[in-house]
């Protein structure tokens, strides 16, 4: 990770309908030289307006607010409006829903300085990870652009990901997709399994699936994507379900709802 990336201040927006809560967050953030509070909002509608003008790195977001609650704000502006979202609320009933929409943490009021520092550290790591992935993606695109394109390849044919950029120990690795064994969904991340190693990416399974060649990678479960080249055999279970056994011996479950698509691929349709 470059020194420039570490020194760059993270643009932060504070959204809460309580003035004292906003003041408390501002004071805590002011003590961190790596953070820059670029604005604060007292209502969800005001937050939507500000976020539509441009994204921020970190968003501290209350849930229960007049006009539009925190979840409505995120639905209105989309996932690209903030690199890391931290819900700050006095209610503990929304935790699961918060993580379902990709929140980096759920900060329950009242909280102490140590708790805030821990949450802020996670938010920083999320943003920096996203920046590394963005740089790696650009590097991969440049690398692919230098390779000659076969003359017989149709211009209109879809293009799929050839390498996956993953962060490991401060480095960015470019993993050829043919080396991937299988992928599993893990909250708002995916775990990419390559041999005996695995890599965690902040991307939904649906997003990654759309980037991979469907003739090679197939969804066999709502949370599992498999490289067909790694499949050795299918073992029947009950009610139309199967075990998908890979060459390394691992078994993955094939759900009945995904069986038809597998049949189509195997029959060449």
PDB file of C-alpha atoms in Angstrom:
ATOM      1  CA  UNK A   1       0.000   0.000   0.000  1.00  0.00           C
ATOM      2  CA  UNK A   2       1.546   3.327  -0.966  1.00  0.00           C
ATOM      3  CA  UNK A   3       2.413   6.062   1.545  1.00  0.00           C
ATOM      4  CA  UNK A   4       0.222   8.435  -0.467  1.00  0.00           C
ATOM      5  CA  UNK A   5      -2.806   6.171   0.023  1.00  0.00           C
ATOM      6  CA  UNK A   6      -2.131   6.009   3.762  1.00  0.00           C
ATOM      7  CA  UNK A   7      -1.829   9.813   4.121  1.00  0.00           C
ATOM      8  CA  UNK A   8      -4.906  10.723   2.083  1.00  0.00           C
ATOM      9  CA  UNK A   9      -7.740  11.873   4.325  1.00  0.00           C
ATOM     10  CA  UNK A  10     -11.037  10.006   4.100  1.00  0.00           C
ATOM     11  CA  UNK A  11     -14.060  12.140   3.201  1.00  0.00           C
ATOM     12  CA  UNK A  12     -16.732  11.565   5.837  1.00  0.00           C
ATOM     13  CA  UNK A  13     -20.430  12.466   6.094  1.00  0.00           C
ATOM     14  CA  UNK A  14     -22.329  12.419   9.408  1.00  0.00           C
ATOM     15  CA  UNK A  15     -26.107  11.887   9.272  1.00  0.00           C
ATOM     16  CA  UNK A  16     -28.190  12.010  12.469  1.00  0.00           C
ATOM     17  CA  UNK A  17     -31.317  13.900  13.482  1.00  0.00           C
ATOM     18  CA  UNK A  18     -29.911  14.583  16.967  1.00  0.00           C
ATOM     19  CA  UNK A  19     -27.591  17.649  17.122  1.00  0.00           C
ATOM     20  CA  UNK A  20     -25.704  16.285  20.141  1.00  0.00           C
ATOM     21  CA  UNK A  21     -25.064  12.993  18.358  1.00  0.00           C
ATOM     22  CA  UNK A  22     -23.662  14.817  15.329  1.00  0.00           C
ATOM     23  CA  UNK A  23     -21.489  16.979  17.564  1.00  0.00           C
ATOM     24  CA  UNK A  24     -20.147  13.909  19.376  1.00  0.00           C
ATOM     25  CA  UNK A  25     -19.205  12.199  16.112  1.00  0.00           C
ATOM     26  CA  UNK A  26     -17.582  15.365  14.775  1.00  0.00           C
ATOM     27  CA  UNK A  27     -15.484  15.688  17.930  1.00  0.00           C
ATOM     28  CA  UNK A  28     -14.307  12.088  17.742  1.00  0.00           C
ATOM     29  CA  UNK A  29     -13.478  12.371  14.050  1.00  0.00           C
ATOM     30  CA  UNK A  30     -11.638  15.660  14.597  1.00  0.00           C
ATOM     31  CA  UNK A  31      -9.133  13.769  16.723  1.00  0.00           C
ATOM     32  CA  UNK A  32      -8.100  11.615  13.760  1.00  0.00           C
ATOM     33  CA  UNK A  33      -5.832  13.298  11.218  1.00  0.00           C
ATOM     34  CA  UNK A  34      -6.834  10.747   8.597  1.00  0.00           C
ATOM     35  CA  UNK A  35     -10.485  11.794   8.576  1.00  0.00           C
ATOM     36  CA  UNK A  36     -12.152  14.853   7.034  1.00  0.00           C
ATOM     37  CA  UNK A  37     -15.790  15.640   7.859  1.00  0.00           C
ATOM     38  CA  UNK A  38     -17.112  17.125   4.619  1.00  0.00           C
ATOM     39  CA  UNK A  39     -20.674  17.596   5.820  1.00  0.00           C
ATOM     40  CA  UNK A  40     -23.454  16.683   8.195  1.00  0.00           C
ATOM     41  CA  UNK A  41     -27.175  16.144   7.689  1.00  0.00           C
ATOM     42  CA  UNK A  42     -30.105  16.175  10.090  1.00  0.00           C
ATOM     43  CA  UNK A  43     -32.579  14.247   7.901  1.00  0.00           C
ATOM     44  CA  UNK A  44     -32.533  11.321   5.530  1.00  0.00           C
ATOM     45  CA  UNK A  45     -33.765  13.441   2.638  1.00  0.00           C
ATOM     46  CA  UNK A  46     -30.959  15.926   3.164  1.00  0.00           C
ATOM     47  CA  UNK A  47     -28.467  13.045   3.151  1.00  0.00           C
ATOM     48  CA  UNK A  48     -29.858  11.732  -0.136  1.00  0.00           C
ATOM     49  CA  UNK A  49     -29.418  15.154  -1.713  1.00  0.00           C
ATOM     50  CA  UNK A  50     -25.813  15.471  -0.497  1.00  0.00           C
ATOM     51  CA  UNK A  51     -24.794  11.932  -1.504  1.00  0.00           C
ATOM     52  CA  UNK A  52     -26.244  12.348  -4.980  1.00  0.00           C
ATOM     53  CA  UNK A  53     -23.852  15.263  -5.473  1.00  0.00           C
ATOM     54  CA  UNK A  54     -20.877  12.970  -4.992  1.00  0.00           C
ATOM     55  CA  UNK A  55     -19.733   9.902  -3.036  1.00  0.00           C
ATOM     56  CA  UNK A  56     -17.940   9.905   0.312  1.00  0.00           C
ATOM     57  CA  UNK A  57     -15.448   7.445   1.758  1.00  0.00           C
ATOM     58  CA  UNK A  58     -17.152   6.895   5.122  1.00  0.00           C
ATOM     59  CA  UNK A  59     -20.810   7.450   6.014  1.00  0.00           C
ATOM     60  CA  UNK A  60     -21.961   7.531   9.646  1.00  0.00           C
ATOM     61  CA  UNK A  61     -25.706   7.016   9.336  1.00  0.00           C
ATOM     62  CA  UNK A  62     -28.529   7.059  11.870  1.00  0.00           C
ATOM     63  CA  UNK A  63     -31.457   4.719  11.194  1.00  0.00           C
ATOM     64  CA  UNK A  64     -34.604   6.265  12.653  1.00  0.00           C
ATOM     65  CA  UNK A  65     -34.942   9.772  11.195  1.00  0.00           C
ATOM     66  CA  UNK A  66     -37.881  11.862   9.978  1.00  0.00           C
ATOM     67  CA  UNK A  67     -38.642  11.835   6.269  1.00  0.00           C
ATOM     68  CA  UNK A  68     -36.449   8.895   5.287  1.00  0.00           C
ATOM     69  CA  UNK A  69     -34.708   6.363   7.511  1.00  0.00           C
ATOM     70  CA  UNK A  70     -31.146   5.154   7.038  1.00  0.00           C
ATOM     71  CA  UNK A  71     -32.109   2.156   4.917  1.00  0.00           C
ATOM     72  CA  UNK A  72     -34.206   4.346   2.620  1.00  0.00           C
ATOM     73  CA  UNK A  73     -31.202   6.637   2.200  1.00  0.00           C
ATOM     74  CA  UNK A  74     -29.017   3.753   1.027  1.00  0.00           C
ATOM     75  CA  UNK A  75     -31.686   2.444  -1.331  1.00  0.00           C
ATOM     76  CA  UNK A  76     -32.080   5.916  -2.846  1.00  0.00           C
ATOM     77  CA  UNK A  77     -28.384   6.604  -3.472  1.00  0.00           C
ATOM     78  CA  UNK A  78     -27.150   3.092  -4.312  1.00  0.00           C
ATOM     79  CA  UNK A  79     -24.112   1.132  -3.084  1.00  0.00           C
ATOM     80  CA  UNK A  80     -21.537   3.406  -4.720  1.00  0.00           C
ATOM     81  CA  UNK A  81     -22.407   6.452  -2.610  1.00  0.00           C
ATOM     82  CA  UNK A  82     -20.127   5.467   0.283  1.00  0.00           C
ATOM     83  CA  UNK A  83     -17.101   3.216   0.573  1.00  0.00           C
ATOM     84  CA  UNK A  84     -17.923   2.233   4.153  1.00  0.00           C
ATOM     85  CA  UNK A  85     -21.258   2.643   5.957  1.00  0.00           C
ATOM     86  CA  UNK A  86     -21.426   2.672   9.760  1.00  0.00           C
ATOM     87  CA  UNK A  87     -24.920   2.676  11.244  1.00  0.00           C
ATOM     88  CA  UNK A  88     -25.099   4.684  14.487  1.00  0.00           C
ATOM     89  CA  UNK A  89     -28.326   4.081  16.395  1.00  0.00           C
ATOM     90  CA  UNK A  90     -29.860   3.668  19.827  1.00  0.00           C
ATOM     91  CA  UNK A  91     -31.856   0.611  18.672  1.00  0.00           C
ATOM     92  CA  UNK A  92     -30.420  -2.904  18.502  1.00  0.00           C
ATOM     93  CA  UNK A  93     -33.266  -4.360  16.424  1.00  0.00           C
ATOM     94  CA  UNK A  94     -31.809  -3.459  13.026  1.00  0.00           C
ATOM     95  CA  UNK A  95     -28.416  -5.182  13.213  1.00  0.00           C
ATOM     96  CA  UNK A  96     -29.147  -8.029  10.793  1.00  0.00           C
ATOM     97  CA  UNK A  97     -30.792  -5.690   8.302  1.00  0.00           C
ATOM     98  CA  UNK A  98     -27.786  -3.360   8.543  1.00  0.00           C
ATOM     99  CA  UNK A  99     -25.320  -6.089   7.609  1.00  0.00           C
ATOM    100  CA  UNK A 100     -27.614  -7.267   4.817  1.00  0.00           C
ATOM    101  CA  UNK A 101     -27.123  -3.899   3.098  1.00  0.00           C
ATOM    102  CA  UNK A 102     -23.346  -4.101   3.467  1.00  0.00           C
ATOM    103  CA  UNK A 103     -22.710  -1.964   6.560  1.00  0.00           C
ATOM    104  CA  UNK A 104     -19.163  -2.244   7.863  1.00  0.00           C
ATOM    105  CA  UNK A 105     -20.403  -1.973  11.447  1.00  0.00           C
ATOM    106  CA  UNK A 106     -23.369  -1.275  13.704  1.00  0.00           C
ATOM    107  CA  UNK A 107     -22.491   1.248  16.409  1.00  0.00           C
ATOM    108  CA  UNK A 108     -24.993   1.145  19.255  1.00  0.00           C
ATOM    109  CA  UNK A 109     -25.517   4.305  21.307  1.00  0.00           C
ATOM    110  CA  UNK A 110     -24.166   5.069  23.816  1.00  0.00           C
ATOM    111  CA  UNK A 111     -20.612   4.015  22.951  1.00  0.00           C
ATOM    112  CA  UNK A 112     -17.195   4.831  24.388  1.00  0.00           C
ATOM    113  CA  UNK A 113     -14.062   6.102  22.646  1.00  0.00           C
ATOM    114  CA  UNK A 114     -12.488   2.647  22.438  1.00  0.00           C
ATOM    115  CA  UNK A 115     -15.547   1.201  20.725  1.00  0.00           C
ATOM    116  CA  UNK A 116     -15.633   4.093  18.256  1.00  0.00           C
ATOM    117  CA  UNK A 117     -11.912   3.721  17.496  1.00  0.00           C
ATOM    118  CA  UNK A 118     -12.382   0.020  16.740  1.00  0.00           C
ATOM    119  CA  UNK A 119     -15.279   0.691  14.369  1.00  0.00           C
ATOM    120  CA  UNK A 120     -13.420   3.537  12.667  1.00  0.00           C
ATOM    121  CA  UNK A 121     -10.401   1.288  12.089  1.00  0.00           C
ATOM    122  CA  UNK A 122     -12.625  -1.230  10.312  1.00  0.00           C
ATOM    123  CA  UNK A 123     -14.165   1.489   8.171  1.00  0.00           C
ATOM    124  CA  UNK A 124     -10.714   2.733   7.169  1.00  0.00           C
ATOM    125  CA  UNK A 125      -9.616  -0.772   6.239  1.00  0.00           C
ATOM    126  CA  UNK A 126     -12.747  -1.250   4.121  1.00  0.00           C
ATOM    127  CA  UNK A 127     -12.107   1.978   2.179  1.00  0.00           C
ATOM    128  CA  UNK A 128      -8.434   1.247   1.640  1.00  0.00           C
ATOM    129  CA  UNK A 129      -9.268  -2.265   0.492  1.00  0.00           C
ATOM    130  CA  UNK A 130     -11.713  -0.853  -2.050  1.00  0.00           C
ATOM    131  CA  UNK A 131      -9.071   1.545  -3.326  1.00  0.00           C
ATOM    132  CA  UNK A 132      -6.546  -1.261  -3.736  1.00  0.00           C
ATOM    133  CA  UNK A 133      -9.125  -3.333  -5.610  1.00  0.00           C
ATOM    134  CA  UNK A 134      -9.887  -0.380  -7.876  1.00  0.00           C
ATOM    135  CA  UNK A 135      -6.211   0.115  -8.661  1.00  0.00           C
ATOM    136  CA  UNK A 136      -5.772  -3.601  -9.253  1.00  0.00           C
ATOM    137  CA  UNK A 137      -8.768  -3.680 -11.574  1.00  0.00           C
ATOM    138  CA  UNK A 138      -7.287  -0.844 -13.621  1.00  0.00           C
ATOM    139  CA  UNK A 139      -3.952  -2.662 -13.717  1.00  0.00           C
ATOM    140  CA  UNK A 140      -5.663  -5.827 -14.904  1.00  0.00           C
ATOM    141  CA  UNK A 141      -7.506  -3.934 -17.639  1.00  0.00           C
ATOM    142  CA  UNK A 142      -4.264  -2.349 -18.833  1.00  0.00           C
ATOM    143  CA  UNK A 143      -2.565  -5.746 -18.775  1.00  0.00           C
ATOM    144  CA  UNK A 144      -5.377  -7.290 -20.817  1.00  0.00           C
ATOM    145  CA  UNK A 145      -5.342  -4.408 -23.307  1.00  0.00           C
ATOM    146  CA  UNK A 146      -1.711  -5.150 -24.172  1.00  0.00           C
ATOM    147  CA  UNK A 147      -2.530  -8.703 -25.274  1.00  0.00           C
ATOM    148  CA  UNK A 148      -3.259  -9.206 -28.996  1.00  0.00           C
ATOM    149  CA  UNK A 149      -6.893  -9.984 -29.828  1.00  0.00           C
ATOM    150  CA  UNK A 150      -7.357 -12.922 -32.237  1.00  0.00           C
ATOM    151  CA  UNK A 151      -8.553 -11.687 -35.635  1.00  0.00           C
ATOM    152  CA  UNK A 152     -11.286 -14.324 -35.817  1.00  0.00           C
ATOM    153  CA  UNK A 153     -12.875 -13.217 -32.568  1.00  0.00           C
ATOM    154  CA  UNK A 154     -16.256 -11.562 -33.228  1.00  0.00           C
ATOM    155  CA  UNK A 155     -16.371  -7.945 -32.135  1.00  0.00           C
ATOM    156  CA  UNK A 156     -19.825  -8.420 -30.625  1.00  0.00           C
ATOM    157  CA  UNK A 157     -18.913 -11.459 -28.509  1.00  0.00           C
ATOM    158  CA  UNK A 158     -19.164 -10.887 -24.744  1.00  0.00           C
ATOM    159  CA  UNK A 159     -15.932 -10.391 -22.829  1.00  0.00           C
ATOM    160  CA  UNK A 160     -15.405 -12.043 -19.475  1.00  0.00           C
ATOM    161  CA  UNK A 161     -12.910 -11.635 -16.692  1.00  0.00           C
ATOM    162  CA  UNK A 162      -9.600 -13.385 -17.386  1.00  0.00           C
ATOM    163  CA  UNK A 163      -7.812 -12.484 -14.160  1.00  0.00           C
ATOM    164  CA  UNK A 164      -9.084 -11.686 -10.698  1.00  0.00           C
ATOM    165  CA  UNK A 165      -7.303  -8.970  -8.695  1.00  0.00           C
ATOM    166  CA  UNK A 166      -6.972  -9.994  -5.038  1.00  0.00           C
ATOM    167  CA  UNK A 167      -5.262  -8.284  -2.118  1.00  0.00           C
ATOM    168  CA  UNK A 168      -2.873 -10.351  -0.003  1.00  0.00           C
ATOM    169  CA  UNK A 169      -0.409  -9.121   2.629  1.00  0.00           C
ATOM    170  CA  UNK A 170      -0.246  -5.637   1.140  1.00  0.00           C
ATOM    171  CA  UNK A 171       0.250  -6.962  -2.394  1.00  0.00           C
ATOM    172  CA  UNK A 172      -2.143  -7.267  -5.308  1.00  0.00           C
ATOM    173  CA  UNK A 173      -2.188 -10.677  -6.985  1.00  0.00           C
ATOM    174  CA  UNK A 174      -3.646 -11.323 -10.433  1.00  0.00           C
ATOM    175  CA  UNK A 175      -5.209 -14.791 -10.321  1.00  0.00           C
ATOM    176  CA  UNK A 176      -6.161 -16.387 -13.678  1.00  0.00           C
ATOM    177  CA  UNK A 177      -9.832 -17.332 -13.447  1.00  0.00           C
ATOM    178  CA  UNK A 178      -9.165 -20.844 -14.748  1.00  0.00           C
ATOM    179  CA  UNK A 179      -7.320 -21.526 -11.481  1.00  0.00           C
ATOM    180  CA  UNK A 180     -10.444 -20.832  -9.406  1.00  0.00           C
ATOM    181  CA  UNK A 181     -12.056 -23.972  -7.974  1.00  0.00           C
ATOM    182  CA  UNK A 182     -15.223 -22.523  -6.503  1.00  0.00           C
ATOM    183  CA  UNK A 183     -16.659 -19.369  -4.949  1.00  0.00           C
ATOM    184  CA  UNK A 184     -18.960 -18.976  -1.954  1.00  0.00           C
ATOM    185  CA  UNK A 185     -20.994 -15.995  -0.784  1.00  0.00           C
ATOM    186  CA  UNK A 186     -20.149 -14.642   2.658  1.00  0.00           C
ATOM    187  CA  UNK A 187     -22.366 -11.710   3.696  1.00  0.00           C
ATOM    188  CA  UNK A 188     -21.472  -8.843   1.329  1.00  0.00           C
ATOM    189  CA  UNK A 189     -18.230 -10.577   0.322  1.00  0.00           C
ATOM    190  CA  UNK A 190     -17.226 -13.618  -1.702  1.00  0.00           C
ATOM    191  CA  UNK A 191     -14.632 -16.208  -0.713  1.00  0.00           C
ATOM    192  CA  UNK A 192     -12.695 -17.330  -3.798  1.00  0.00           C
ATOM    193  CA  UNK A 193     -11.112 -20.778  -3.380  1.00  0.00           C
ATOM    194  CA  UNK A 194      -7.956 -21.479  -5.390  1.00  0.00           C
ATOM    195  CA  UNK A 195      -6.348 -24.794  -4.491  1.00  0.00           C
ATOM    196  CA  UNK A 196      -5.473 -24.754  -0.792  1.00  0.00           C
ATOM    197  CA  UNK A 197      -5.814 -20.962  -0.569  1.00  0.00           C
ATOM    198  CA  UNK A 198      -8.794 -18.630  -0.442  1.00  0.00           C
ATOM    199  CA  UNK A 199      -9.202 -14.908  -1.081  1.00  0.00           C
ATOM    200  CA  UNK A 200     -11.889 -12.603   0.341  1.00  0.00           C
ATOM    201  CA  UNK A 201     -13.307  -9.969  -2.030  1.00  0.00           C
ATOM    202  CA  UNK A 202     -15.857  -7.248  -1.290  1.00  0.00           C
ATOM    203  CA  UNK A 203     -18.233  -8.129  -4.099  1.00  0.00           C
ATOM    204  CA  UNK A 204     -21.539  -9.940  -4.272  1.00  0.00           C
ATOM    205  CA  UNK A 205     -21.730 -13.400  -5.792  1.00  0.00           C
ATOM    206  CA  UNK A 206     -24.178 -12.101  -8.386  1.00  0.00           C
ATOM    207  CA  UNK A 207     -21.735  -9.369  -9.462  1.00  0.00           C
ATOM    208  CA  UNK A 208     -18.816 -11.773  -9.792  1.00  0.00           C
ATOM    209  CA  UNK A 209     -20.948 -14.344 -11.624  1.00  0.00           C
ATOM    210  CA  UNK A 210     -21.848 -11.721 -14.251  1.00  0.00           C
ATOM    211  CA  UNK A 211     -18.133 -11.157 -14.918  1.00  0.00           C
ATOM    212  CA  UNK A 212     -17.269 -14.828 -15.434  1.00  0.00           C
ATOM    213  CA  UNK A 213     -17.839 -17.004 -18.509  1.00  0.00           C
ATOM    214  CA  UNK A 214     -21.108 -18.940 -17.894  1.00  0.00           C
ATOM    215  CA  UNK A 215     -19.766 -21.829 -19.978  1.00  0.00           C
ATOM    216  CA  UNK A 216     -17.058 -22.340 -17.360  1.00  0.00           C
ATOM    217  CA  UNK A 217     -18.588 -21.083 -14.096  1.00  0.00           C
ATOM    218  CA  UNK A 218     -22.021 -22.203 -12.951  1.00  0.00           C
ATOM    219  CA  UNK A 219     -24.198 -21.306  -9.983  1.00  0.00           C
ATOM    220  CA  UNK A 220     -25.161 -24.543  -8.217  1.00  0.00           C
ATOM    221  CA  UNK A 221     -26.625 -22.985  -5.081  1.00  0.00           C
ATOM    222  CA  UNK A 222     -27.762 -19.509  -4.074  1.00  0.00           C
ATOM    223  CA  UNK A 223     -24.423 -19.112  -2.277  1.00  0.00           C
ATOM    224  CA  UNK A 224     -22.100 -21.230  -4.452  1.00  0.00           C
ATOM    225  CA  UNK A 225     -20.453 -20.835  -7.854  1.00  0.00           C
ATOM    226  CA  UNK A 226     -18.275 -23.627  -9.252  1.00  0.00           C
ATOM    227  CA  UNK A 227     -15.699 -23.983 -12.022  1.00  0.00           C
ATOM    228  CA  UNK A 228     -17.032 -26.843 -14.160  1.00  0.00           C
ATOM    229  CA  UNK A 229     -13.482 -27.839 -15.103  1.00  0.00           C
ATOM    230  CA  UNK A 230     -12.962 -28.752 -11.447  1.00  0.00           C
ATOM    231  CA  UNK A 231     -16.028 -31.037 -11.219  1.00  0.00           C
ATOM    232  CA  UNK A 232     -15.328 -34.776 -11.162  1.00  0.00           C
ATOM    233  CA  UNK A 233     -18.776 -36.275 -10.595  1.00  0.00           C
ATOM    234  CA  UNK A 234     -22.346 -35.759  -9.395  1.00  0.00           C
ATOM    235  CA  UNK A 235     -23.729 -37.880  -6.557  1.00  0.00           C
ATOM    236  CA  UNK A 236     -27.527 -38.002  -6.117  1.00  0.00           C
ATOM    237  CA  UNK A 237     -29.086 -37.050  -2.793  1.00  0.00           C
ATOM    238  CA  UNK A 238     -32.827 -36.668  -2.195  1.00  0.00           C
ATOM    239  CA  UNK A 239     -35.596 -34.570  -3.772  1.00  0.00           C
ATOM    240  CA  UNK A 240     -33.592 -33.724  -6.882  1.00  0.00           C
ATOM    241  CA  UNK A 241     -30.505 -32.458  -5.050  1.00  0.00           C
ATOM    242  CA  UNK A 242     -26.949 -33.662  -5.727  1.00  0.00           C
ATOM    243  CA  UNK A 243     -23.473 -33.532  -4.307  1.00  0.00           C
ATOM    244  CA  UNK A 244     -21.027 -31.952  -6.733  1.00  0.00           C
ATOM    245  CA  UNK A 245     -17.649 -33.567  -6.071  1.00  0.00           C
ATOM    246  CA  UNK A 246     -14.536 -31.712  -7.171  1.00  0.00           C
ATOM    247  CA  UNK A 247     -11.247 -33.276  -8.228  1.00  0.00           C
ATOM    248  CA  UNK A 248      -9.715 -32.392  -4.847  1.00  0.00           C
ATOM    249  CA  UNK A 249     -12.431 -34.380  -3.058  1.00  0.00           C
ATOM    250  CA  UNK A 250     -14.485 -31.447  -1.798  1.00  0.00           C
ATOM    251  CA  UNK A 251     -18.260 -31.870  -2.041  1.00  0.00           C
ATOM    252  CA  UNK A 252     -20.634 -28.973  -2.739  1.00  0.00           C
ATOM    253  CA  UNK A 253     -24.423 -29.176  -2.742  1.00  0.00           C
ATOM    254  CA  UNK A 254     -26.334 -28.682  -6.002  1.00  0.00           C
ATOM    255  CA  UNK A 255     -29.783 -27.270  -5.239  1.00  0.00           C
ATOM    256  CA  UNK A 256     -32.738 -28.552  -7.209  1.00  0.00           C
ATOM    257  CA  UNK A 257     -33.552 -25.041  -8.451  1.00  0.00           C
ATOM    258  CA  UNK A 258     -30.192 -24.868 -10.255  1.00  0.00           C
ATOM    259  CA  UNK A 259     -30.291 -28.395 -11.738  1.00  0.00           C
ATOM    260  CA  UNK A 260     -31.901 -27.384 -15.057  1.00  0.00           C
ATOM    261  CA  UNK A 261     -29.151 -24.908 -15.852  1.00  0.00           C
ATOM    262  CA  UNK A 262     -26.493 -27.544 -15.175  1.00  0.00           C
ATOM    263  CA  UNK A 263     -28.264 -29.961 -17.521  1.00  0.00           C
ATOM    264  CA  UNK A 264     -28.298 -27.292 -20.245  1.00  0.00           C
ATOM    265  CA  UNK A 265     -24.586 -26.603 -19.890  1.00  0.00           C
ATOM    266  CA  UNK A 266     -23.608 -30.268 -19.840  1.00  0.00           C
ATOM    267  CA  UNK A 267     -25.719 -30.980 -22.928  1.00  0.00           C
ATOM    268  CA  UNK A 268     -24.236 -27.996 -24.792  1.00  0.00           C
ATOM    269  CA  UNK A 269     -27.502 -26.045 -25.056  1.00  0.00           C
TER     270      UNK A 269
END
